[in-house]
mmCIF file with all atom_site columns, C-alpha atoms and ligand atoms in Angstrom:
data_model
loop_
_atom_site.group_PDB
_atom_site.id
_atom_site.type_symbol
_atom_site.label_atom_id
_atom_site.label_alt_id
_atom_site.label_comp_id
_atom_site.label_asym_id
_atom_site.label_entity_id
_atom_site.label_seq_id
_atom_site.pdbx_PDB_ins_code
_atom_site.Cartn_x
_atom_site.Cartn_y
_atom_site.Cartn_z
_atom_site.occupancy
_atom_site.B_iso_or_equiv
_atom_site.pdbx_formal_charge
_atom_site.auth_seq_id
_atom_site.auth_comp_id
_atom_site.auth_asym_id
_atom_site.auth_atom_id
_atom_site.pdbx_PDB_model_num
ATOM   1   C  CA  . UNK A 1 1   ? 0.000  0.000  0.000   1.00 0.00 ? 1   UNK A CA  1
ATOM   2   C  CA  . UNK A 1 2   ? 2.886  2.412  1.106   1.00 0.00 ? 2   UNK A CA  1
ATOM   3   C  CA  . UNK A 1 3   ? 4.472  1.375  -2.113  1.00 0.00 ? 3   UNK A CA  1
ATOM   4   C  CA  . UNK A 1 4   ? 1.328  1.936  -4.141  1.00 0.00 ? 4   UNK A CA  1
ATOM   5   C  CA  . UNK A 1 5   ? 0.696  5.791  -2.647  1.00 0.00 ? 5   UNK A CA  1
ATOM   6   C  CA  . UNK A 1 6   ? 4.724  6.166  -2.732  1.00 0.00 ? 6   UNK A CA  1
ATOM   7   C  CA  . UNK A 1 7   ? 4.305  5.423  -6.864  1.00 0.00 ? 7   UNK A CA  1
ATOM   8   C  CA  . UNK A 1 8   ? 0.818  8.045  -6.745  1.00 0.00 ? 8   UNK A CA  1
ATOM   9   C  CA  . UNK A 1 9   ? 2.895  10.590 -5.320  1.00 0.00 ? 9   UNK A CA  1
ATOM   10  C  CA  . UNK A 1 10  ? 5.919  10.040 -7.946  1.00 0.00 ? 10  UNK A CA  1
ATOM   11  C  CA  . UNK A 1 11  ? 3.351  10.365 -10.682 1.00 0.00 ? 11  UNK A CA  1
ATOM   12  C  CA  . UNK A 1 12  ? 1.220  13.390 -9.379  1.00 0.00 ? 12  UNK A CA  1
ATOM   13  C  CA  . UNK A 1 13  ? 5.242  15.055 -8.635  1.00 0.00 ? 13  UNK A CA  1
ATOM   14  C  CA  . UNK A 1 14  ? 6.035  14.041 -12.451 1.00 0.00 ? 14  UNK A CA  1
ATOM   15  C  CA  . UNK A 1 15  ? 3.306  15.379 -13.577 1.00 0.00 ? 15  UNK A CA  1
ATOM   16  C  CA  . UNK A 1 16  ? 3.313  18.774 -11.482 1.00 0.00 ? 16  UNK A CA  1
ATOM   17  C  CA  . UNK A 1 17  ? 6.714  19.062 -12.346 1.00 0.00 ? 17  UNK A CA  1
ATOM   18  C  CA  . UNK A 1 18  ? 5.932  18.068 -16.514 1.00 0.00 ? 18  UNK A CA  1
ATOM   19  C  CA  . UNK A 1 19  ? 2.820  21.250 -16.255 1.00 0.00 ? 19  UNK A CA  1
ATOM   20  C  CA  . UNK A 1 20  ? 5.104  23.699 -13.902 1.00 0.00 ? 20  UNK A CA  1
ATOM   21  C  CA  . UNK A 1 21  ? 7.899  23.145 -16.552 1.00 0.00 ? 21  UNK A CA  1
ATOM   22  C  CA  . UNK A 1 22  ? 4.832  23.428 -19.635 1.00 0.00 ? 22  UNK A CA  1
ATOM   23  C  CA  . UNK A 1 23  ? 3.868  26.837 -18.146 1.00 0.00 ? 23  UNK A CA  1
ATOM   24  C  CA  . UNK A 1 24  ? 7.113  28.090 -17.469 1.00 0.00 ? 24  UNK A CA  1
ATOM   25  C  CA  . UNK A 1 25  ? 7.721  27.503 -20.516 1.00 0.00 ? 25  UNK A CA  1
ATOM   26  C  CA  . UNK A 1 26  ? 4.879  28.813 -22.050 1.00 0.00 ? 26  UNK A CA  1
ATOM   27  C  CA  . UNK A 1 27  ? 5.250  31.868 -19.163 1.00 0.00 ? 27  UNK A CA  1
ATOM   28  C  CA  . UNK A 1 28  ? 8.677  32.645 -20.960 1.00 0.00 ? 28  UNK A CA  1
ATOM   29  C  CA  . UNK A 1 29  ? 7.837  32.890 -24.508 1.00 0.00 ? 29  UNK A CA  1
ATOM   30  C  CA  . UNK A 1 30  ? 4.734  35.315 -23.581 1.00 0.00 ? 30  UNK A CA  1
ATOM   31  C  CA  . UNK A 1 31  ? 6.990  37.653 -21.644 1.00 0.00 ? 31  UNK A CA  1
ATOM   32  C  CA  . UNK A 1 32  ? 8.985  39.336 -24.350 1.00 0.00 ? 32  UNK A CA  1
ATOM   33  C  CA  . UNK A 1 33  ? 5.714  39.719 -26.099 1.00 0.00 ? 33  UNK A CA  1
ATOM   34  C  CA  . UNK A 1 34  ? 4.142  41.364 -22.540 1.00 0.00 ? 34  UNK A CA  1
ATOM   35  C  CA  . UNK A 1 35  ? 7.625  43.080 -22.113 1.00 0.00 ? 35  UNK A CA  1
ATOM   36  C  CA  . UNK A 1 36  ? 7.426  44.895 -25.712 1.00 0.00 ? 36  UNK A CA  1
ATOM   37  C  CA  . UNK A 1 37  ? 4.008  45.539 -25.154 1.00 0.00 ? 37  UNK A CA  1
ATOM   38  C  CA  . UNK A 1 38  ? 4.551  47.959 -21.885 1.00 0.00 ? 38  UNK A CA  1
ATOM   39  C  CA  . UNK A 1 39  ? 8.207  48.768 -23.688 1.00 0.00 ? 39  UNK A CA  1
ATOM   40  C  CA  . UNK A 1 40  ? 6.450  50.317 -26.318 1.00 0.00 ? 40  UNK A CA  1
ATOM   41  C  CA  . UNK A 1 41  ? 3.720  51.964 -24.568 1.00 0.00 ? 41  UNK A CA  1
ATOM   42  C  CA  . UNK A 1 42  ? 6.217  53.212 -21.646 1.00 0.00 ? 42  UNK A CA  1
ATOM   43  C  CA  . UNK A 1 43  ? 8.772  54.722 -24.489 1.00 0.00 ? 43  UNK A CA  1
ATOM   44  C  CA  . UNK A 1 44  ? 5.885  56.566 -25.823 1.00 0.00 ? 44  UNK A CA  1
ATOM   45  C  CA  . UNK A 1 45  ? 3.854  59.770 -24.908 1.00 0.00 ? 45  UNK A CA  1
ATOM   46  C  CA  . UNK A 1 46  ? 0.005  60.010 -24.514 1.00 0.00 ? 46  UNK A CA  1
ATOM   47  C  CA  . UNK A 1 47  ? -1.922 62.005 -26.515 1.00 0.00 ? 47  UNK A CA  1
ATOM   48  C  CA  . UNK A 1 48  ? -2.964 63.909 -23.700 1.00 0.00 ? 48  UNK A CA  1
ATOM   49  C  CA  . UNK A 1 49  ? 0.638  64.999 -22.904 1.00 0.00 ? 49  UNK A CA  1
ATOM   50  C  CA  . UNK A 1 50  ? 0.935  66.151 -26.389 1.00 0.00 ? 50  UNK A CA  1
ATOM   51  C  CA  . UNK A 1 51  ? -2.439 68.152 -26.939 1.00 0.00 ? 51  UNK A CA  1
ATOM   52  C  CA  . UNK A 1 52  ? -2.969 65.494 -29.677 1.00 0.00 ? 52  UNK A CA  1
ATOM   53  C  CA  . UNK A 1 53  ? -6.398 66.833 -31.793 1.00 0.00 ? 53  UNK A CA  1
ATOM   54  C  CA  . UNK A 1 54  ? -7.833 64.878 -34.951 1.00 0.00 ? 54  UNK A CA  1
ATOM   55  C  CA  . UNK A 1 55  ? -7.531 67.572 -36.855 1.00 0.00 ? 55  UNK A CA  1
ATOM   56  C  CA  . UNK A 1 56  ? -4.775 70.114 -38.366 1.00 0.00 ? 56  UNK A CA  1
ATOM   57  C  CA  . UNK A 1 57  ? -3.139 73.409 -36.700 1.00 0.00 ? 57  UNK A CA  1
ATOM   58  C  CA  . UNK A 1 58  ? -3.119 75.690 -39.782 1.00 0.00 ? 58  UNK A CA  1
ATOM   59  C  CA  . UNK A 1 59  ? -0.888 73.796 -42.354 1.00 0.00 ? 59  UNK A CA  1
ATOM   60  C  CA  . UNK A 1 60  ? 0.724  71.979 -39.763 1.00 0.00 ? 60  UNK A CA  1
ATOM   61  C  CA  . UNK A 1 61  ? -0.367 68.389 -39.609 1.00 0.00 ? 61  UNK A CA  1
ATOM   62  C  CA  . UNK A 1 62  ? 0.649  64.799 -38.741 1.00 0.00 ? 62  UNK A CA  1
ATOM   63  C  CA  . UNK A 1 63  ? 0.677  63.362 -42.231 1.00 0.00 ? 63  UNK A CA  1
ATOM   64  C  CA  . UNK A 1 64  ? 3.840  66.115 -43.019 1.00 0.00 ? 64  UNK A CA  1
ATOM   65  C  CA  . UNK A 1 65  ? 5.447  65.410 -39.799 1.00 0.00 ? 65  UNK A CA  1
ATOM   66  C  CA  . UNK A 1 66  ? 8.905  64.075 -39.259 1.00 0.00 ? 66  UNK A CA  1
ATOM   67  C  CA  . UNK A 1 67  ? 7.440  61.540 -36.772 1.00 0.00 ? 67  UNK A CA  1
ATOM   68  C  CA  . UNK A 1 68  ? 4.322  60.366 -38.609 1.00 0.00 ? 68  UNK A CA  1
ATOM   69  C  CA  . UNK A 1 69  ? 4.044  56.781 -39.681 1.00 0.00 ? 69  UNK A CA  1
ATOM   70  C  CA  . UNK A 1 70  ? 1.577  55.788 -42.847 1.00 0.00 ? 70  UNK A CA  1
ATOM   71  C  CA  . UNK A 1 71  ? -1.254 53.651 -42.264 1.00 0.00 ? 71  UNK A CA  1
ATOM   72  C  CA  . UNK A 1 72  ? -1.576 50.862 -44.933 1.00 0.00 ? 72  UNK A CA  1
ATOM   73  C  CA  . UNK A 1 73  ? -4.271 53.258 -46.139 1.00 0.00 ? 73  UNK A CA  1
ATOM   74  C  CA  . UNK A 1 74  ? -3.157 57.067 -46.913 1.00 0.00 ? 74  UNK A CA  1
ATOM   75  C  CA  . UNK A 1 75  ? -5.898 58.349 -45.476 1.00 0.00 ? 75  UNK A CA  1
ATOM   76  C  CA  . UNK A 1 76  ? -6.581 56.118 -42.786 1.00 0.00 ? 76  UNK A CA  1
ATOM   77  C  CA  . UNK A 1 77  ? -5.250 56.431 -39.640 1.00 0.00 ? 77  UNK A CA  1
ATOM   78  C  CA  . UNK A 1 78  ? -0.961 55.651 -38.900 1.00 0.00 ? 78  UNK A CA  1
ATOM   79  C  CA  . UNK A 1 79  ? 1.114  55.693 -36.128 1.00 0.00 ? 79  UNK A CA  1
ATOM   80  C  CA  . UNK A 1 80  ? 3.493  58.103 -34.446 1.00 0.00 ? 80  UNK A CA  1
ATOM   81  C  CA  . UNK A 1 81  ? 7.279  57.619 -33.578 1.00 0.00 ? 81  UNK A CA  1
ATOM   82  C  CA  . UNK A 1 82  ? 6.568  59.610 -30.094 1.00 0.00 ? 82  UNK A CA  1
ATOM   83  C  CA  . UNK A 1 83  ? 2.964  59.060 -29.244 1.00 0.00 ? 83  UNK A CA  1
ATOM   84  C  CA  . UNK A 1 84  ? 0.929  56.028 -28.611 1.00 0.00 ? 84  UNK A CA  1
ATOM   85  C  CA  . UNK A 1 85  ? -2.115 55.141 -30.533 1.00 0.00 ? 85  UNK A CA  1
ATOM   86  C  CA  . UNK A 1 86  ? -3.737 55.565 -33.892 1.00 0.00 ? 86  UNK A CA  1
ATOM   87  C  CA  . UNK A 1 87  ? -2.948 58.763 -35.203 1.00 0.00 ? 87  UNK A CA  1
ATOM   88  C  CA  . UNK A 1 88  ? -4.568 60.849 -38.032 1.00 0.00 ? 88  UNK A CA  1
ATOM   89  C  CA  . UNK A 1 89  ? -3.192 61.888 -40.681 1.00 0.00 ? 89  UNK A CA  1
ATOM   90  C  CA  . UNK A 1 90  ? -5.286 65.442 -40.363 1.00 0.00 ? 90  UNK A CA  1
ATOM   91  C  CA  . UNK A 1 91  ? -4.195 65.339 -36.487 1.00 0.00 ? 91  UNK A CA  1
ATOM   92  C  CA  . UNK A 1 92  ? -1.816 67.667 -34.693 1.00 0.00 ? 92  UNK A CA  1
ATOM   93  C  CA  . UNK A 1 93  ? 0.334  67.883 -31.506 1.00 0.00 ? 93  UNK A CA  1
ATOM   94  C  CA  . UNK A 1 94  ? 2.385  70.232 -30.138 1.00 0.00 ? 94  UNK A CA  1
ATOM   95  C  CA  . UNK A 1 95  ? 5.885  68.729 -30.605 1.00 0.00 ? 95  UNK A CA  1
ATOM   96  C  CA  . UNK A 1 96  ? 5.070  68.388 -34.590 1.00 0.00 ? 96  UNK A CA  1
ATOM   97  C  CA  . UNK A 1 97  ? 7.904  68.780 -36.610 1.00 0.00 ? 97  UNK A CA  1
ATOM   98  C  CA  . UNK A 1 98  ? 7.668  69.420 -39.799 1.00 0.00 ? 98  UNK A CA  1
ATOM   99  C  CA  . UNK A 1 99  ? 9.592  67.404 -42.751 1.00 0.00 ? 99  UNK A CA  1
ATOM   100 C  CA  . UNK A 1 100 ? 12.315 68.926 -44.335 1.00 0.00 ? 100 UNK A CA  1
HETATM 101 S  S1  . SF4 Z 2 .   ? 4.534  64.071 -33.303 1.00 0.00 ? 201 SF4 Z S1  1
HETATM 102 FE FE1 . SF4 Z 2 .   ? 2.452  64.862 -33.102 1.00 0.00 ? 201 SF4 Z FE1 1
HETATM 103 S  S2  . SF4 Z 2 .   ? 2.107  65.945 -35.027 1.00 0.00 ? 201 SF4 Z S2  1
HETATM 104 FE FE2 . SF4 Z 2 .   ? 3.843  64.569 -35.363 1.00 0.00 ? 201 SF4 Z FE2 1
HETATM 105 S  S3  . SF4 Z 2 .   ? 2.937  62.653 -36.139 1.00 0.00 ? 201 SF4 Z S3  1
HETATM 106 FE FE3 . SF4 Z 2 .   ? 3.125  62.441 -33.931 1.00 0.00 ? 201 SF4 Z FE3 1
HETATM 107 S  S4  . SF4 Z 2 .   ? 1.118  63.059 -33.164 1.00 0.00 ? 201 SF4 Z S4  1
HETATM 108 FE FE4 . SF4 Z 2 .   ? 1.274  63.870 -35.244 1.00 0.00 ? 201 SF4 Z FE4 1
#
């Protein structure tokens, strides 16, 4: 009997160990994906910091902007090099800089 629950226990610790090692595992491969996640949000500034608006200052806009980044569609929204988010092309912040 003490030999039977001795072999119980070896399995149950196998297979504890075999699904601690699985999620480790599993833990590890998520965590650059998690890490680059807050990496990227944490390197970049929210619109609120920047005044962002949806829509131009004058001439001055995102889609001529050193730091704008193209959507697949032109006119559809694109990304910004500083701030997080989707960003219009017709938007504006207040550390625009224009391209040369
Ligand atoms: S820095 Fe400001 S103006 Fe320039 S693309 Fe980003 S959000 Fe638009």
């Amino acid at each position: 009997m003490a030999e039977h629950d001795s072999r119980n226990t070896q399995k149950i610790t196998r297979r504890h160990w075999l699904r601690s090692t699985a999620l480790m595992v599993a833990a590890g491969a998520a965590a650059p994906l998690v890490f680059v996640g807050n990496a990227e949000a944490a390197s970049k500034m929210a619109k609120t910091a920047v005044d962002y608006q949806d829509h131009p200052k004058g001439k001055e806009m995102c889609s001529n902007c050193r730091l704008y980044i193209p959507g697949s569609n032109p006119k559809g929204p694109g990304a910004c090099k500083a701030v997080a988010g989707a960003i219009s092309p017709d938007g504006w912040c207040n550390i625009y800089i224009p391209k040369a």
